[in-house]
Amino acid sequence: MNRLPADTVRLLSSCQVITSVVNVVKELLENSLDAGALSIDIKLENYGFDRIEIRDNGSGIKAADTAVMAVQHYTSKICSHDDLEHLATYGFRGEALGSICAVAEVAVTTKTSEDDVGTQYTLDLTGSVVSQKPSHLGQGTTVCALKLFKNLPVRRQYYANTKKCKEELKKVQDLLMAYAIIKPELRLTLTHNKVVLWQKAKVSDHRMALMATLGPNAVAHLLPVHHQQPEIVIDGFFPRPGMDCSLASSSNPDKTFIFVNDRPVHQKDILKVVRQHFLAQYPADSALNRYPTVMLNITVPSSTVDVNLTPDKTQILLQNKVPFSIILSISLQTDFDSQVAVLAAVETLLVSFYGPGLGSATEAPPVTTEYDGGSGLHAAPSLDDCSGNAELDNHDQGHDKGKDVEQLSAVSWSRGTALTDPSTGEPLQPVKIHLATGWSSNLGQVKAKGQSSPGKKVSNAITEKRASLTAYDLINNRAMRTPLSPAALFERETRASVLQEKPTASLQDITTAVQERWKNLGEEDRKKYEDKAKKHLERYDLQTKLASDRDVRVPERRLCLVSPLSRPQGQKRKVLPSNQPVLDQLFFSQPRKKRSPGPKPSQPLPFSVVTLRQRLHRLSFQSNPRPQGLRLVNRLASQSAWVVLCGRKLMLLNPFRVEEALLFKRLLENNILPAASLQNPIQLTDSILGGAEYTQSLCTMEKGSPELRGMAIFSDPRLVANGFQITLTPGSSSTERHLEVTAMADCVPFLGMEDLREILTAVLHRNAKTVQECRPLKVTNYLQGEAVRLARQLPVTLAKEDVEDTLLRMQQQLEETSQACIHGQAFFHHLSDIPDTEQEAPCL
């Protein structure tokens, strides 16, 4: 035998820890949460196989730990195996980052609160640091993994299928949804190929987190639950009992979230018992393969949970987990040990919420359970155990109440002969159909059984269908609401408020509460409802009277509705033959085909570009001299552009490009970026600024009045307008003065010391005096985006006066050389030149 090389061992073990993109995201996400991050951004490229980047604002990695941060089995979360009994973090093995390094190219950028600047570390296959350089990123950690599974071509080929890649992306989104629900204060974003797929903002509680994750429609029917007993606390949200199954469940378990100590887990036994109690209230065919929308968080002592079962830590082992069966066989009054089993606690909560029945309203026979400790549990319902436990309360004639009934066998139960009627000895029938013998011709009363005429056919009220209403019966019939009583009006207005105060109350409790409020209602309030009921009754009488008058005025158009009770049996409905053709024409006539509209009338108008040029030429040779500058001719409605005449040139003007350039110039000159205070000020030294001459140039800039302690704030517009607030604490010499950046603009991404150095370079080398000349590149790009955004808010159609004002401002503020917008597109498009002589016109 030969010992495997260390690289081979590392690769084999890493392939078990990192099996897919979702494993990488999960491990890095949990590291960010363990670092106390409240904002996490996940960016993927090519479904994560080309690039996975996770950025957080956590505490960062200390400089002393960066050398071994990705080495296998180095961790800051536990020190020994005993610490697992008090585990308070998601990770603990120290394998994640090292395993990612074995299957991808990894770079880590981190900055703590004590560091002046961030540092980017490049790691090799073993997790060792091979290079490092400064970074502009703020506090937190950014992990970037490139070329995932580059050295495992078979696994990368497995994910070459687009369908599998989309499934992997869906798994990543489901993982983020789980952590977004259990961490309401967490902000999450998921970006794929620079497109934001999903995001969740910071919210106040778990209900708001569910609403932000699943949507308000899915959460509207969820009710909060809470159950507490020694060492076990269960919180969550369950669908309201009795609501529509299609609204409260889905065909896959992606909306069923189960957590143990705030950790998302896949517990099949807990999911099974939750599904059983939820689906028991629906018919079996409608609830087949449905999973309820549930959020369940179980809190138990850390010493009773073992999370070190699988590499992804999604399956756990609970201490003192007893076997469980369907809740029908569990007596809720049974006393358990001091450490109550988690499954029994979940079932107790479900029974109190959904009721004790699992598919039946009566008591079910007991279920015997066995647990072998290793293979699982075996549950088998036994009908023989019903003896001595079940009593036939409705058929106990001739027996003492406490006496046991005769033992039931499985064969007699399946044949339907297990239960018999004590009086007749015949087997009990589940349903007995009663036959109606016939209707009397005068009052419609049912004749006694056995007295019907032998010539009459016996009708079955269940199997025979009555005559259904047709369109003929609905002509000239109107539905009118029956007037409500004062108590009914009060109940309609009060029921909603009672349900809002007691969301978990049953219908019987709500009705009782409404009746109590009606009894305790004052005389004045009761009189108001009586007046309302009186008005409803008067309106109903008026509508009835109007309908009767209308029927009397047109009796020939009224169809008589004959009730089966008043019509003799066997007599067919008759319709007047004179009305039949009219009704057939109304209800069975084919709709007429709409005629296709004919061509719209149009009239050609003569138009010639040559004629237009000649007329413009005549205008140019009038007594008045040729106008100087720009003149608006007309607007092209289809293009939102204007035809402009400038001397001899006929041009097309785009006014939006001009406005964009004017807005950008005004922002460059006057816009002041708001500065946000820094939690930790940045000390400025010669090395950060680029040399002593830059520090000297900064100190010569304009400053405000010094405070009592001698500290002065720079008020130079070249610094303030670019979002920098710098304070100067003078000393006895130039080496003892203290410069700090106390505030910076947070609206410009990645604004930092490089931009301050760029401002000082413009002042020192280009002798820049104005704000416009000192704008850093990042600020210039930000202001360009703001100018484009403001220009897009302009109305699509501009008035002539607005365009003339735009042209005037363009001539006053913009130079002749800058006749293009931010994107380099020209303001004017040349159409043609106006001829100066009559001889030139025909040639054009």
Short mmCIF file of C-alpha atoms in Angstrom, two decimals, residues 173-417:
data_model
loop_
_atom_site.label_atom_id
_atom_site.label_comp_id
_atom_site.label_asym_id
_atom_site.label_seq_id
_atom_site.Cartn_x
_atom_site.Cartn_y
_atom_site.Cartn_z
CA GLN A 173 -32.67 31.35 -4.28
CA ASP A 174 -34.55 28.92 -1.99
CA LEU A 175 -31.56 28.89 0.37
CA LEU A 176 -31.50 32.69 0.53
CA MET A 177 -35.25 32.77 1.15
CA ALA A 178 -34.84 30.50 4.18
CA TYR A 179 -32.19 32.72 5.76
CA ALA A 180 -34.16 35.85 4.84
CA ILE A 181 -37.15 34.53 6.80
CA ILE A 182 -35.27 33.48 9.93
CA LYS A 183 -33.18 36.70 9.90
CA PRO A 184 -35.62 39.63 9.50
CA GLU A 185 -32.87 42.20 10.12
CA LEU A 186 -30.78 40.81 7.23
CA ARG A 187 -30.59 42.52 3.80
CA LEU A 188 -29.97 40.13 0.88
CA THR A 189 -29.55 40.53 -2.88
CA LEU A 190 -29.01 37.86 -5.54
CA THR A 191 -27.53 38.97 -8.87
CA HIS A 192 -26.95 36.72 -11.88
CA ASN A 193 -25.06 38.02 -14.91
CA LYS A 194 -25.44 41.61 -13.59
CA VAL A 195 -29.24 41.25 -13.33
CA VAL A 196 -30.87 41.37 -9.90
CA LEU A 197 -32.98 38.21 -9.61
CA TRP A 198 -34.17 38.53 -6.01
CA GLN A 199 -33.69 40.89 -3.09
CA LYS A 200 -35.01 41.41 0.41
CA ALA A 201 -34.70 44.52 2.54
CA LYS A 202 -34.36 44.78 6.31
CA VAL A 203 -37.70 44.27 8.11
CA SER A 204 -38.91 44.29 11.70
CA ASP A 205 -40.19 40.75 12.41
CA HIS A 206 -40.71 37.27 10.95
CA ARG A 207 -44.16 38.05 9.54
CA MET A 208 -42.79 40.98 7.56
CA ALA A 209 -39.90 38.75 6.43
CA LEU A 210 -42.40 36.17 5.16
CA MET A 211 -44.31 38.91 3.36
CA ALA A 212 -41.13 40.26 1.75
CA THR A 213 -40.06 36.76 0.70
CA LEU A 214 -43.28 34.98 -0.32
CA GLY A 215 -45.52 37.95 -1.06
CA PRO A 216 -48.54 39.40 0.76
CA ASN A 217 -51.03 36.98 -0.84
CA ALA A 218 -49.28 33.92 0.57
CA VAL A 219 -48.94 35.40 4.06
CA ALA A 220 -52.45 36.85 4.35
CA HIS A 221 -53.85 33.46 5.43
CA LEU A 222 -51.08 32.57 7.91
CA LEU A 223 -51.64 32.79 11.67
CA PRO A 224 -48.88 32.99 14.31
CA VAL A 225 -48.44 30.05 16.67
CA HIS A 226 -46.48 29.68 19.91
CA HIS A 227 -45.91 26.66 22.11
CA GLN A 228 -43.62 26.47 25.10
CA GLN A 229 -42.75 23.71 27.50
CA PRO A 230 -39.62 22.81 29.46
CA GLU A 231 -36.52 23.28 27.25
CA ILE A 232 -38.60 23.45 24.04
CA VAL A 233 -40.03 26.60 22.43
CA ILE A 234 -41.88 26.43 19.10
CA ASP A 235 -42.80 29.54 17.10
CA GLY A 236 -44.02 29.93 13.57
CA PHE A 237 -46.85 30.61 11.18
CA PHE A 238 -49.44 28.07 9.98
CA PRO A 239 -52.32 28.34 7.48
CA ARG A 240 -55.68 29.22 8.93
CA PRO A 241 -57.74 26.06 9.65
CA GLY A 242 -60.36 25.29 7.04
CA MET A 243 -59.12 27.66 4.33
CA ASP A 244 -58.78 26.72 0.67
CA CYS A 245 -56.10 24.07 0.23
CA SER A 246 -54.87 25.55 -3.06
CA LEU A 247 -54.17 28.90 -1.36
CA ALA A 248 -52.50 27.44 1.73
CA SER A 249 -50.24 24.87 0.05
CA SER A 250 -48.15 24.13 -3.02
CA SER A 251 -47.15 21.09 -5.02
CA ASN A 252 -43.54 21.11 -3.74
CA PRO A 253 -42.03 21.76 -0.30
CA ASP A 254 -40.18 24.96 -1.28
CA LYS A 255 -42.57 27.04 0.88
CA THR A 256 -42.33 24.81 3.96
CA PHE A 257 -39.55 26.20 6.14
CA ILE A 258 -38.36 24.26 9.21
CA PHE A 259 -35.68 25.66 11.51
CA VAL A 260 -34.00 24.24 14.60
CA ASN A 261 -32.18 26.88 16.66
CA ASP A 262 -32.47 29.31 13.71
CA ARG A 263 -30.77 26.78 11.39
CA PRO A 264 -32.62 25.66 8.21
CA VAL A 265 -32.89 21.87 8.29
CA HIS A 266 -34.44 19.05 6.27
CA GLN A 267 -36.30 16.95 8.83
CA LYS A 268 -38.54 14.45 7.07
CA ASP A 269 -40.24 13.26 10.24
CA ILE A 270 -41.25 16.78 11.31
CA LEU A 271 -42.40 17.60 7.78
CA LYS A 272 -44.41 14.37 7.70
CA VAL A 273 -46.36 15.08 10.87
CA VAL A 274 -47.00 18.70 9.81
CA ARG A 275 -48.40 17.51 6.47
CA GLN A 276 -50.55 14.84 8.13
CA HIS A 277 -52.31 17.29 10.44
CA PHE A 278 -52.70 19.97 7.79
CA LEU A 279 -54.04 17.66 5.05
CA ALA A 280 -56.38 15.81 7.43
CA GLN A 281 -58.94 18.60 7.11
CA TYR A 282 -59.29 18.14 3.32
CA PRO A 283 -60.52 15.31 1.10
CA ALA A 284 -57.81 12.88 0.08
CA ASP A 285 -58.10 13.56 -3.66
CA SER A 286 -57.80 17.36 -3.36
CA ALA A 287 -54.89 17.22 -0.86
CA LEU A 288 -52.77 14.69 -2.73
CA ASN A 289 -49.08 15.65 -2.95
CA ARG A 290 -49.62 19.07 -1.34
CA TYR A 291 -47.21 20.82 1.04
CA PRO A 292 -48.47 23.56 3.37
CA THR A 293 -46.98 27.06 3.49
CA VAL A 294 -45.43 26.88 6.95
CA MET A 295 -42.67 28.60 8.92
CA LEU A 296 -41.68 26.52 11.99
CA ASN A 297 -38.80 27.46 14.30
CA ILE A 298 -37.92 25.03 17.10
CA THR A 299 -35.63 26.22 19.88
CA VAL A 300 -33.97 23.57 22.05
CA PRO A 301 -30.76 23.53 24.12
CA SER A 302 -27.64 23.30 21.96
CA SER A 303 -26.45 20.29 23.94
CA THR A 304 -29.44 18.23 22.68
CA VAL A 305 -28.74 18.84 18.97
CA ASP A 306 -26.07 17.18 16.82
CA VAL A 307 -25.55 19.09 13.56
CA ASN A 308 -22.39 17.25 12.54
CA LEU A 309 -24.17 14.53 10.52
CA THR A 310 -23.74 15.63 6.90
CA PRO A 311 -21.22 17.97 5.24
CA ASP A 312 -23.91 20.55 4.41
CA LYS A 313 -25.28 20.50 8.03
CA THR A 314 -28.90 20.39 6.81
CA GLN A 315 -29.74 17.21 8.71
CA ILE A 316 -29.58 17.06 12.49
CA LEU A 317 -30.01 14.51 15.24
CA LEU A 318 -32.13 15.36 18.29
CA GLN A 319 -31.40 13.84 21.69
CA ASN A 320 -34.22 11.92 23.43
CA LYS A 321 -36.18 11.68 20.18
CA VAL A 322 -38.95 9.16 20.85
CA PRO A 323 -40.88 7.43 18.06
CA PHE A 324 -44.08 9.07 16.99
CA SER A 325 -47.25 7.98 15.18
CA ILE A 326 -50.41 9.59 13.99
CA ILE A 327 -51.78 11.86 16.69
CA LEU A 328 -55.04 9.88 16.78
CA SER A 329 -53.30 7.26 18.89
CA ILE A 330 -51.46 9.64 21.21
CA SER A 331 -53.22 10.57 24.42
CA LEU A 332 -52.60 14.24 25.06
CA GLN A 333 -52.94 13.70 28.81
CA THR A 334 -49.92 11.37 28.97
CA ASP A 335 -47.11 12.60 31.22
CA PHE A 336 -43.70 12.63 29.53
CA ASP A 337 -40.26 12.86 31.03
CA SER A 338 -38.66 16.16 32.00
CA GLN A 339 -37.10 16.49 28.55
CA VAL A 340 -40.13 16.37 26.30
CA ALA A 341 -39.53 14.96 22.81
CA VAL A 342 -39.55 17.52 20.02
CA LEU A 343 -41.89 15.53 17.80
CA ALA A 344 -44.45 15.16 20.59
CA ALA A 345 -44.29 18.92 21.20
CA VAL A 346 -44.88 19.62 17.50
CA GLU A 347 -47.85 17.25 17.47
CA THR A 348 -49.29 18.88 20.59
CA LEU A 349 -49.09 22.26 18.86
CA LEU A 350 -50.72 20.91 15.70
CA VAL A 351 -53.54 19.25 17.66
CA SER A 352 -54.31 22.47 19.51
CA PHE A 353 -54.31 24.39 16.22
CA TYR A 354 -56.03 22.01 13.75
CA GLY A 355 -57.92 19.74 16.14
CA PRO A 356 -57.42 16.12 17.13
CA GLY A 357 -58.98 14.50 14.05
CA LEU A 358 -56.89 13.02 11.25
CA GLY A 359 -59.39 12.47 8.46
CA SER A 360 -62.28 11.43 10.72
CA ALA A 361 -64.53 13.18 13.18
CA THR A 362 -64.99 10.09 15.37
CA GLU A 363 -62.50 8.34 17.58
CA ALA A 364 -60.20 6.05 15.63
CA PRO A 365 -58.86 2.71 16.82
CA PRO A 366 -55.53 2.82 18.63
CA VAL A 367 -52.27 2.54 16.70
CA THR A 368 -49.48 0.43 18.09
CA THR A 369 -45.90 1.62 17.54
CA GLU A 370 -42.55 -0.06 17.83
CA TYR A 371 -39.12 1.52 17.73
CA ASP A 372 -36.02 -0.52 17.13
CA GLY A 373 -33.55 2.32 17.75
CA GLY A 374 -31.76 1.93 14.44
CA SER A 375 -34.02 1.13 11.55
CA GLY A 376 -36.78 3.54 12.47
CA LEU A 377 -40.31 3.15 13.70
CA HIS A 378 -43.07 0.77 12.68
CA ALA A 379 -46.71 1.74 13.17
CA ALA A 380 -49.56 -0.74 12.62
CA PRO A 381 -53.22 -0.04 13.40
CA SER A 382 -54.95 -3.01 15.07
CA LEU A 383 -58.71 -3.53 14.91
CA ASP A 384 -58.49 -6.25 17.51
CA ASP A 385 -57.35 -3.70 20.07
CA CYS A 386 -60.75 -2.01 19.83
CA SER A 387 -62.20 -4.54 22.27
CA GLY A 388 -62.48 -3.10 25.72
CA ASN A 389 -61.75 0.43 24.45
CA ALA A 390 -64.64 1.27 22.09
CA GLU A 391 -68.32 1.53 23.08
CA LEU A 392 -71.36 1.79 20.87
CA ASP A 393 -73.12 4.60 22.69
CA ASN A 394 -76.00 4.76 20.21
CA HIS A 395 -76.73 1.02 20.24
CA ASP A 396 -76.20 -0.15 23.82
CA GLN A 397 -79.76 -1.45 24.35
CA GLY A 398 -79.83 -4.64 26.39
CA HIS A 399 -76.27 -4.13 27.66
CA ASP A 400 -74.85 -2.39 30.67
CA LYS A 401 -73.03 0.85 29.81
CA GLY A 402 -69.70 -0.26 31.20
CA LYS A 403 -69.77 -3.75 29.65
CA ASP A 404 -67.38 -4.55 26.83
CA VAL A 405 -68.80 -5.14 23.37
CA GLU A 406 -68.17 -8.20 21.28
CA GLN A 407 -64.74 -8.40 19.68
CA LEU A 408 -64.57 -7.20 16.06
CA SER A 409 -62.66 -9.12 13.43
CA ALA A 410 -61.00 -7.72 10.35
CA VAL A 411 -63.07 -10.03 8.07
CA SER A 412 -66.43 -8.90 9.48
CA TRP A 413 -65.34 -5.27 9.36
CA SER A 414 -64.33 -5.52 5.67
CA ARG A 415 -67.63 -7.30 4.77
CA GLY A 416 -69.71 -4.64 6.53
CA THR A 417 -71.25 -7.06 9.05
#
